[in-house]
Short mmCIF file of C-alpha atoms and ligand atoms in Angstrom, two decimals:
data_model
loop_
_atom_site.label_atom_id
_atom_site.label_comp_id
_atom_site.label_asym_id
_atom_site.label_seq_id
_atom_site.Cartn_x
_atom_site.Cartn_y
_atom_site.Cartn_z
CA MET A 1 0.00 0.00 0.00
CA GLY A 2 3.03 2.29 0.36
CA ARG A 3 3.80 2.07 -3.34
CA PRO A 4 3.60 5.23 -5.47
CA ALA A 5 0.22 5.81 -7.08
CA LEU A 6 -0.52 3.81 -10.21
CA GLY A 7 -3.11 4.64 -12.82
CA HIS A 8 -6.35 2.77 -12.38
CA ARG A 9 -6.62 2.46 -16.17
CA SER A 10 -3.00 1.29 -16.54
CA PRO A 11 -2.05 -2.16 -17.85
CA GLU A 12 -0.28 -2.82 -14.50
CA PHE A 13 -3.50 -2.29 -12.58
CA LYS A 14 -5.47 -4.41 -15.04
CA THR A 15 -3.09 -7.28 -14.27
CA VAL A 16 -3.92 -6.90 -10.57
CA LEU A 17 -7.66 -7.06 -11.28
CA GLU A 18 -7.13 -10.12 -13.48
CA ARG A 19 -5.88 -11.87 -10.32
CA VAL A 20 -8.28 -10.29 -7.83
CA PHE A 21 -11.63 -11.06 -9.53
CA PRO A 22 -11.17 -14.86 -9.82
CA ALA A 23 -9.58 -15.01 -6.36
CA LEU A 24 -12.70 -13.35 -4.90
CA GLN A 25 -14.85 -15.99 -6.61
CA ASN A 26 -12.78 -18.64 -4.86
CA VAL A 27 -13.45 -17.07 -1.45
CA PHE A 28 -17.21 -16.88 -2.13
CA ARG A 29 -17.12 -20.38 -3.63
CA THR A 30 -18.91 -19.22 -6.75
CA ARG A 31 -18.62 -19.26 -10.53
CA GLN A 32 -20.75 -16.14 -10.62
CA PRO A 33 -19.00 -12.77 -10.94
CA VAL A 34 -18.12 -11.05 -7.66
CA LEU A 35 -18.51 -7.28 -7.80
CA LEU A 36 -15.93 -5.06 -6.15
CA TYR A 37 -17.06 -1.75 -4.67
CA THR A 38 -15.10 1.11 -3.21
CA ALA A 39 -17.37 1.38 -0.18
CA SER A 40 -17.56 -0.26 3.23
CA GLY A 41 -19.82 -3.27 3.86
CA THR A 42 -22.91 -1.11 4.28
CA GLY A 43 -22.39 0.14 0.72
CA ALA A 44 -22.61 -3.44 -0.53
CA MET A 45 -25.79 -3.93 1.52
CA GLU A 46 -27.34 -0.97 -0.27
CA ALA A 47 -26.01 -2.33 -3.59
CA ALA A 48 -27.70 -5.66 -2.86
CA MET A 49 -31.10 -4.12 -2.20
CA VAL A 50 -31.25 -1.27 -4.69
CA ASN A 51 -30.42 -3.54 -7.64
CA VAL A 52 -33.27 -6.02 -7.12
CA LEU A 53 -35.98 -4.16 -5.23
CA ASN A 54 -38.44 -1.45 -6.19
CA PRO A 55 -40.09 1.03 -3.83
CA GLY A 56 -43.12 -0.63 -2.25
CA ASP A 57 -41.76 -4.18 -2.53
CA LEU A 58 -42.22 -6.32 0.58
CA VAL A 59 -38.98 -7.41 2.26
CA LEU A 60 -38.79 -9.80 5.20
CA SER A 61 -35.81 -8.94 7.41
CA VAL A 62 -34.69 -11.78 9.65
CA CYS A 63 -33.11 -9.93 12.58
CA CYS A 64 -31.02 -10.89 15.60
CA GLY A 65 -28.91 -7.80 16.27
CA VAL A 66 -27.53 -4.51 15.03
CA PHE A 67 -26.26 -5.59 11.62
CA SER A 68 -29.20 -7.77 10.61
CA GLU A 69 -31.36 -4.80 11.63
CA ARG A 70 -29.28 -2.67 9.25
CA TRP A 71 -30.68 -4.63 6.30
CA ALA A 72 -34.16 -3.56 7.42
CA GLU A 73 -33.06 0.08 7.72
CA VAL A 74 -31.50 0.06 4.24
CA GLY A 75 -34.68 -1.49 2.83
CA GLU A 76 -36.79 1.24 4.42
CA ALA A 77 -34.38 3.92 3.18
CA ILE A 78 -34.91 2.80 -0.44
CA GLY A 79 -38.68 2.81 -0.02
CA CYS A 80 -39.45 -0.88 0.53
CA THR A 81 -42.04 -2.14 2.97
CA VAL A 82 -40.04 -4.04 5.56
CA GLU A 83 -41.37 -6.65 7.94
CA ARG A 84 -39.02 -7.79 10.71
CA LEU A 85 -38.82 -11.34 12.02
CA SER A 86 -36.72 -10.88 15.14
CA VAL A 87 -35.30 -12.94 17.98
CA PRO A 88 -33.74 -11.46 21.14
CA PRO A 89 -30.01 -10.62 20.97
CA GLY A 90 -27.82 -13.67 21.64
CA GLN A 91 -30.29 -16.05 20.02
CA ALA A 92 -29.96 -17.47 16.52
CA ASN A 93 -32.59 -17.23 13.79
CA LEU A 94 -34.00 -20.70 13.38
CA PRO A 95 -35.33 -22.00 10.05
CA GLU A 96 -38.61 -23.21 11.60
CA LEU A 97 -39.70 -19.66 12.45
CA LEU A 98 -38.81 -18.42 8.96
CA GLU A 99 -40.48 -21.39 7.27
CA ALA A 100 -43.67 -20.73 9.26
CA ARG A 101 -43.78 -17.07 8.18
CA LEU A 102 -43.00 -17.87 4.55
CA ALA A 103 -45.71 -20.55 4.52
CA GLN A 104 -48.29 -17.84 5.36
CA ASP A 105 -47.22 -15.86 2.30
CA THR A 106 -49.37 -17.89 -0.11
CA ASP A 107 -49.72 -15.08 -2.65
CA LYS A 108 -45.90 -14.62 -2.71
CA LYS A 109 -45.86 -10.95 -1.69
CA ILE A 110 -42.42 -11.27 -0.07
CA LYS A 111 -39.90 -10.43 -2.77
CA ALA A 112 -36.67 -10.74 -0.75
CA VAL A 113 -35.57 -12.05 2.62
CA THR A 114 -32.55 -10.48 4.30
CA LEU A 115 -30.38 -12.77 6.41
CA ILE A 116 -27.18 -12.55 8.37
CA HIS A 117 -24.64 -15.33 8.73
CA SER A 118 -22.44 -14.01 11.56
CA GLU A 119 -24.12 -11.29 13.67
CA THR A 120 -21.07 -9.38 14.89
CA SER A 121 -23.00 -7.37 17.47
CA THR A 122 -23.94 -10.47 19.48
CA GLY A 123 -21.51 -13.17 18.31
CA VAL A 124 -24.25 -15.38 16.86
CA LEU A 125 -23.72 -17.64 13.85
CA ASN A 126 -27.00 -18.38 12.11
CA PRO A 127 -27.70 -21.71 10.36
CA ILE A 128 -27.52 -19.85 7.08
CA HIS A 129 -27.63 -22.87 4.80
CA SER A 130 -31.05 -23.91 6.19
CA LEU A 131 -32.34 -20.34 6.21
CA VAL A 132 -31.35 -19.86 2.57
CA HIS A 133 -32.98 -23.19 1.72
CA ALA A 134 -36.26 -22.01 3.30
CA VAL A 135 -36.17 -18.81 1.24
CA ARG A 136 -35.40 -20.70 -1.95
CA SER A 137 -38.34 -23.07 -1.37
CA HIS A 138 -40.64 -20.05 -1.09
CA GLY A 139 -39.22 -18.39 -4.20
CA ALA A 140 -38.08 -15.03 -2.75
CA LEU A 141 -34.50 -13.82 -3.15
CA SER A 142 -32.11 -14.42 -0.25
CA LEU A 143 -29.81 -11.49 0.57
CA VAL A 144 -27.05 -12.63 2.92
CA ASP A 145 -24.70 -10.52 5.04
CA ALA A 146 -21.48 -12.54 5.13
CA VAL A 147 -19.35 -9.64 6.40
CA THR A 148 -17.86 -11.52 9.36
CA SER A 149 -18.39 -15.07 8.16
CA LEU A 150 -16.60 -15.02 4.82
CA GLY A 151 -13.04 -16.07 5.51
CA ALA A 152 -13.97 -17.41 8.96
CA SER A 153 -16.70 -20.04 8.52
CA PRO A 154 -17.56 -22.41 5.68
CA PHE A 155 -19.51 -20.50 3.05
CA TYR A 156 -20.65 -21.94 -0.29
CA PHE A 157 -22.45 -19.39 -2.41
CA ASP A 158 -23.28 -21.65 -5.38
CA GLN A 159 -23.85 -24.91 -3.53
CA TRP A 160 -26.17 -23.32 -0.97
CA GLY A 161 -28.16 -21.44 -3.64
CA VAL A 162 -27.59 -17.99 -2.12
CA ASP A 163 -28.94 -15.16 -4.31
CA VAL A 164 -26.87 -12.23 -3.06
CA ALA A 165 -24.01 -12.27 -0.55
CA ILE A 166 -21.93 -9.33 0.58
CA SER A 167 -18.74 -8.87 2.57
CA GLY A 168 -16.14 -6.24 3.42
CA SER A 169 -12.38 -5.76 3.26
CA GLN A 170 -11.63 -5.11 6.94
CA LYS A 171 -12.86 -8.49 8.19
CA GLY A 172 -11.76 -11.91 6.92
CA PHE A 173 -9.79 -10.21 4.15
CA MET A 174 -7.58 -8.61 6.82
CA ILE A 175 -6.96 -5.29 5.06
CA PRO A 176 -8.11 -1.76 5.97
CA PRO A 177 -11.76 -0.74 5.51
CA GLY A 178 -13.00 0.73 2.25
CA LEU A 179 -13.77 -2.15 -0.10
CA SER A 180 -16.77 -4.43 -0.26
CA PHE A 181 -17.74 -7.40 -2.36
CA LEU A 182 -21.01 -8.71 -3.72
CA ALA A 183 -21.86 -12.00 -5.42
CA MET A 184 -25.20 -12.45 -7.18
CA SER A 185 -26.96 -15.53 -8.57
CA GLU A 186 -28.39 -15.76 -12.09
CA ARG A 187 -31.84 -15.56 -10.51
CA ALA A 188 -30.92 -12.29 -8.79
CA MET A 189 -29.46 -10.99 -12.05
CA ALA A 190 -32.72 -11.74 -13.85
CA VAL A 191 -34.65 -9.79 -11.19
CA HIS A 192 -32.15 -6.94 -11.50
CA LYS A 193 -32.89 -6.66 -15.23
CA SER A 194 -36.46 -5.59 -14.46
CA CYS A 195 -35.58 -3.37 -11.49
CA LYS A 196 -37.00 0.11 -12.13
CA ALA A 197 -34.33 2.25 -10.41
CA PRO A 198 -31.16 0.22 -9.81
CA GLY A 199 -29.11 3.27 -8.86
CA TYR A 200 -25.92 4.58 -10.43
CA TYR A 201 -22.73 4.08 -8.40
CA PHE A 202 -23.62 0.56 -7.24
CA ASN A 203 -25.44 -0.41 -10.46
CA TRP A 204 -24.76 -4.10 -11.17
CA THR A 205 -25.00 -3.78 -14.96
CA LYS A 206 -22.47 -0.95 -15.10
CA THR A 207 -20.11 -2.70 -12.66
CA LEU A 208 -20.36 -6.06 -14.44
CA LYS A 209 -19.69 -4.49 -17.82
CA ALA A 210 -16.49 -2.86 -16.53
CA GLN A 211 -15.36 -5.94 -14.60
CA ALA A 212 -15.76 -8.13 -17.71
CA GLU A 213 -12.92 -6.03 -19.14
CA PHE A 214 -10.89 -6.21 -15.89
CA THR A 215 -11.50 -2.64 -14.95
CA THR A 216 -13.92 -0.73 -12.71
CA PRO A 217 -16.61 1.75 -13.80
CA TYR A 218 -15.26 4.58 -11.62
CA THR A 219 -11.96 5.34 -9.87
CA PRO A 220 -11.45 2.57 -7.31
CA ALA A 221 -9.39 2.64 -4.09
CA THR A 222 -6.33 1.39 -5.98
CA HIS A 223 -4.07 0.92 -2.97
CA LEU A 224 -6.67 -1.05 -1.06
CA ILE A 225 -6.97 -3.28 -4.11
CA LEU A 226 -3.19 -3.80 -4.10
CA ALA A 227 -3.53 -4.87 -0.47
CA LEU A 228 -6.47 -7.10 -1.38
CA ASP A 229 -4.39 -8.76 -4.08
CA GLU A 230 -1.77 -9.67 -1.44
CA ALA A 231 -4.39 -10.76 1.10
CA LEU A 232 -6.05 -13.04 -1.46
CA LYS A 233 -2.67 -14.65 -2.19
CA VAL A 234 -2.17 -15.25 1.54
CA MET A 235 -5.67 -16.78 1.75
CA GLU A 236 -5.12 -18.95 -1.29
CA THR A 237 -1.82 -20.23 0.10
CA GLU A 238 -3.40 -21.20 3.42
CA GLY A 239 -6.52 -22.56 1.66
CA MET A 240 -10.14 -21.79 2.57
CA GLU A 241 -10.70 -25.09 4.40
CA ALA A 242 -7.57 -24.55 6.51
CA ILE A 243 -8.66 -20.98 7.27
CA TRP A 244 -12.07 -22.19 8.45
CA THR A 245 -10.44 -24.89 10.63
CA ARG A 246 -8.02 -22.38 12.18
CA HIS A 247 -10.91 -20.04 13.01
CA HIS A 248 -12.88 -22.90 14.51
CA GLN A 249 -9.96 -23.94 16.71
CA ASN A 250 -9.30 -20.37 17.84
CA GLN A 251 -12.99 -19.89 18.57
CA LEU A 252 -13.13 -23.03 20.72
CA MET A 253 -9.97 -21.95 22.56
CA VAL A 254 -11.54 -18.58 23.34
CA ARG A 255 -14.80 -20.16 24.45
CA GLU A 256 -13.19 -22.81 26.65
CA GLY A 257 -10.69 -20.24 27.97
CA VAL A 258 -13.26 -17.71 29.13
CA LYS A 259 -15.33 -20.48 30.72
CA ALA A 260 -12.20 -21.66 32.57
CA LEU A 261 -11.83 -18.09 33.87
CA GLY A 262 -15.30 -18.45 35.35
CA LEU A 263 -17.01 -16.20 32.81
CA GLU A 264 -20.32 -16.77 31.07
CA LEU A 265 -20.69 -16.88 27.30
CA PHE A 266 -23.45 -14.72 25.79
CA VAL A 267 -24.13 -17.41 23.15
CA PRO A 268 -24.11 -20.66 25.13
CA GLU A 269 -24.32 -23.20 22.27
CA ASP A 270 -21.14 -23.73 20.24
CA ILE A 271 -23.09 -24.41 17.03
CA PHE A 272 -24.67 -20.94 17.11
CA ALA A 273 -21.44 -19.12 17.98
CA SER A 274 -19.65 -16.89 15.48
CA GLN A 275 -16.15 -17.90 14.43
CA ALA A 276 -15.28 -14.20 14.14
CA ALA A 277 -16.12 -12.84 17.60
CA THR A 278 -17.05 -14.20 21.01
CA SER A 279 -19.36 -12.25 23.30
CA VAL A 280 -18.74 -12.62 27.03
CA LEU A 281 -20.66 -11.39 30.07
CA PRO A 282 -18.52 -9.45 32.53
CA PRO A 283 -18.30 -10.94 36.02
CA LYS A 284 -20.39 -9.32 38.77
CA GLY A 285 -18.79 -6.12 40.00
CA VAL A 286 -16.57 -5.59 36.94
CA GLU A 287 -17.52 -2.84 34.51
CA VAL A 288 -16.99 -3.55 30.80
CA SER A 289 -15.48 -0.07 30.35
CA ALA A 290 -12.91 -0.70 33.14
CA LEU A 291 -12.06 -4.12 31.73
CA ARG A 292 -11.51 -2.70 28.23
CA LYS A 293 -9.45 0.20 29.56
CA HIS A 294 -7.18 -2.08 31.59
CA LEU A 295 -6.67 -4.59 28.76
CA LYS A 296 -5.71 -1.80 26.38
CA ALA A 297 -3.50 0.15 28.77
CA GLU A 298 -1.66 -2.81 30.32
CA PHE A 299 -1.50 -5.26 27.44
CA GLY A 300 -2.28 -3.33 24.24
CA ILE A 301 -5.22 -5.68 23.65
CA ILE A 302 -8.48 -4.25 22.43
CA VAL A 303 -11.80 -5.94 23.02
CA ALA A 304 -15.09 -4.38 21.92
CA ASP A 305 -18.00 -3.24 24.04
CA GLY A 306 -21.53 -4.40 23.31
CA GLN A 307 -23.48 -2.21 20.88
CA LYS A 308 -26.69 -0.28 21.49
CA SER A 309 -28.85 -2.21 24.03
CA LEU A 310 -25.87 -4.47 24.86
CA LYS A 311 -23.46 -1.62 25.68
CA GLY A 312 -21.83 -2.30 29.03
CA LYS A 313 -23.54 -5.71 29.21
CA ILE A 314 -21.10 -7.79 27.14
CA PHE A 315 -17.60 -7.48 25.79
CA ARG A 316 -16.55 -9.01 22.48
CA ILE A 317 -13.28 -10.75 21.71
CA GLY A 318 -12.49 -10.65 18.00
CA HIS A 319 -10.71 -13.64 16.48
CA LEU A 320 -11.15 -12.98 12.79
CA GLY A 321 -8.43 -12.95 10.17
CA TYR A 322 -4.72 -13.03 10.86
CA ILE A 323 -5.07 -14.60 14.30
CA HIS A 324 -3.17 -17.57 15.67
CA GLN A 325 -3.18 -19.62 18.87
CA ARG A 326 -0.53 -17.38 20.39
CA ASP A 327 -2.82 -14.35 20.08
CA VAL A 328 -5.65 -16.25 21.74
CA LEU A 329 -3.45 -17.44 24.61
CA ALA A 330 -2.06 -13.93 25.14
CA THR A 331 -5.58 -12.51 25.23
CA LEU A 332 -6.81 -15.11 27.71
CA ALA A 333 -3.80 -14.55 29.96
CA ALA A 334 -4.26 -10.77 29.78
CA LEU A 335 -7.95 -11.19 30.58
CA ASP A 336 -7.08 -13.35 33.61
CA LYS A 337 -4.65 -10.73 34.93
CA THR A 338 -7.13 -7.94 34.20
CA LEU A 339 -9.91 -9.67 36.12
CA ASN A 340 -7.57 -10.22 39.07
CA ALA A 341 -6.51 -6.58 39.04
CA LEU A 342 -10.06 -5.25 38.82
CA ARG A 343 -11.36 -7.56 41.54
CA ALA A 344 -8.49 -6.71 43.92
C1 PLP B 1 -21.98 -8.38 10.10
C2 PLP B 1 -21.74 -6.97 9.65
N1 PLP B 1 -22.50 -6.47 8.67
C3 PLP B 1 -22.32 -5.23 8.22
C4 PLP B 1 -21.34 -4.42 8.75
C5 PLP B 1 -21.20 -3.05 8.22
O1 PLP B 1 -20.03 -2.93 7.51
P1 PLP B 1 -19.25 -1.54 7.40
O2 PLP B 1 -19.08 -1.01 8.80
O3 PLP B 1 -18.00 -1.97 6.73
O4 PLP B 1 -20.08 -0.64 6.55
C6 PLP B 1 -20.51 -4.89 9.77
C7 PLP B 1 -19.46 -4.05 10.36
O5 PLP B 1 -18.88 -4.35 11.37
C8 PLP B 1 -20.72 -6.21 10.22
O6 PLP B 1 -19.96 -6.73 11.20
#
């Protein structure tokens, strides 16, 4: 990223994109094109909705926290009618609930269902394969937020029949924020063709046309794409299956470690726990803010607070991306010392 600027229409940059586009398909496990946007993950969420939905369309938003709720907010912002199907924070969205709601929709009013794989605000991992299957059986489009699951948990865009999936650069791709990615099925593409106002900057047709020639429709964040090129090489060398296994092992280490420290997990069942972040309840008498301050000041380790209604109620240990056992052990040891210091 420290290299001098290079022209985004130069042959050198085209060569980078010739590597990046197929490598992104490998991460999404798809033969479909993966669009690259200069925007954070939320930009890709908007891109997903605006390209297939018209104002007034009915969207079912399956919610379990801040980021799944964001889908609903984006839908409302572009003029859709949004119905939420929510569970309390810390719980996973189960297919049975979704199937029951979709079964009531006999006249097929629901055009799209928004889903989240890993809900970063709570540390929940939803059974996304089954949820997508339920949506597919109904006939609506499934729009999946894979921001903190791609590059952490198994994800098979084509095999699972996902219609649209989005992710962002600062998560499993391990580079700074500013890029996002979007894969779309042929079904979603067909719906896009009849979309009345598919926007301009995020427009799939414009982006696809440029990407077919290994360029971008507008000036992209060239240096982030150089970083992405390197990150994708690192990911390809390790291999997606090995990356998922490493995340699973780190996640289990974190979960077992915090339990051994006498702490309670916010998501009790391993199968519904995110492989990107683990949410933990602070022990009685210890403030989350004090715990975070001590960990940062004494050990240079940053853990996140809860968001919105969970602020001060949980803290979140991130274990996404370039993380190895040593980092997990250091964090657990620092947490142990921090708890001792704060309880003293
Ligand atoms: C699951 C999930 N979805 C969406 C977003 C929003 O992405 P961004 O902040 O890159 O716009 C985030 C960000 O943390 C996220 O974790």
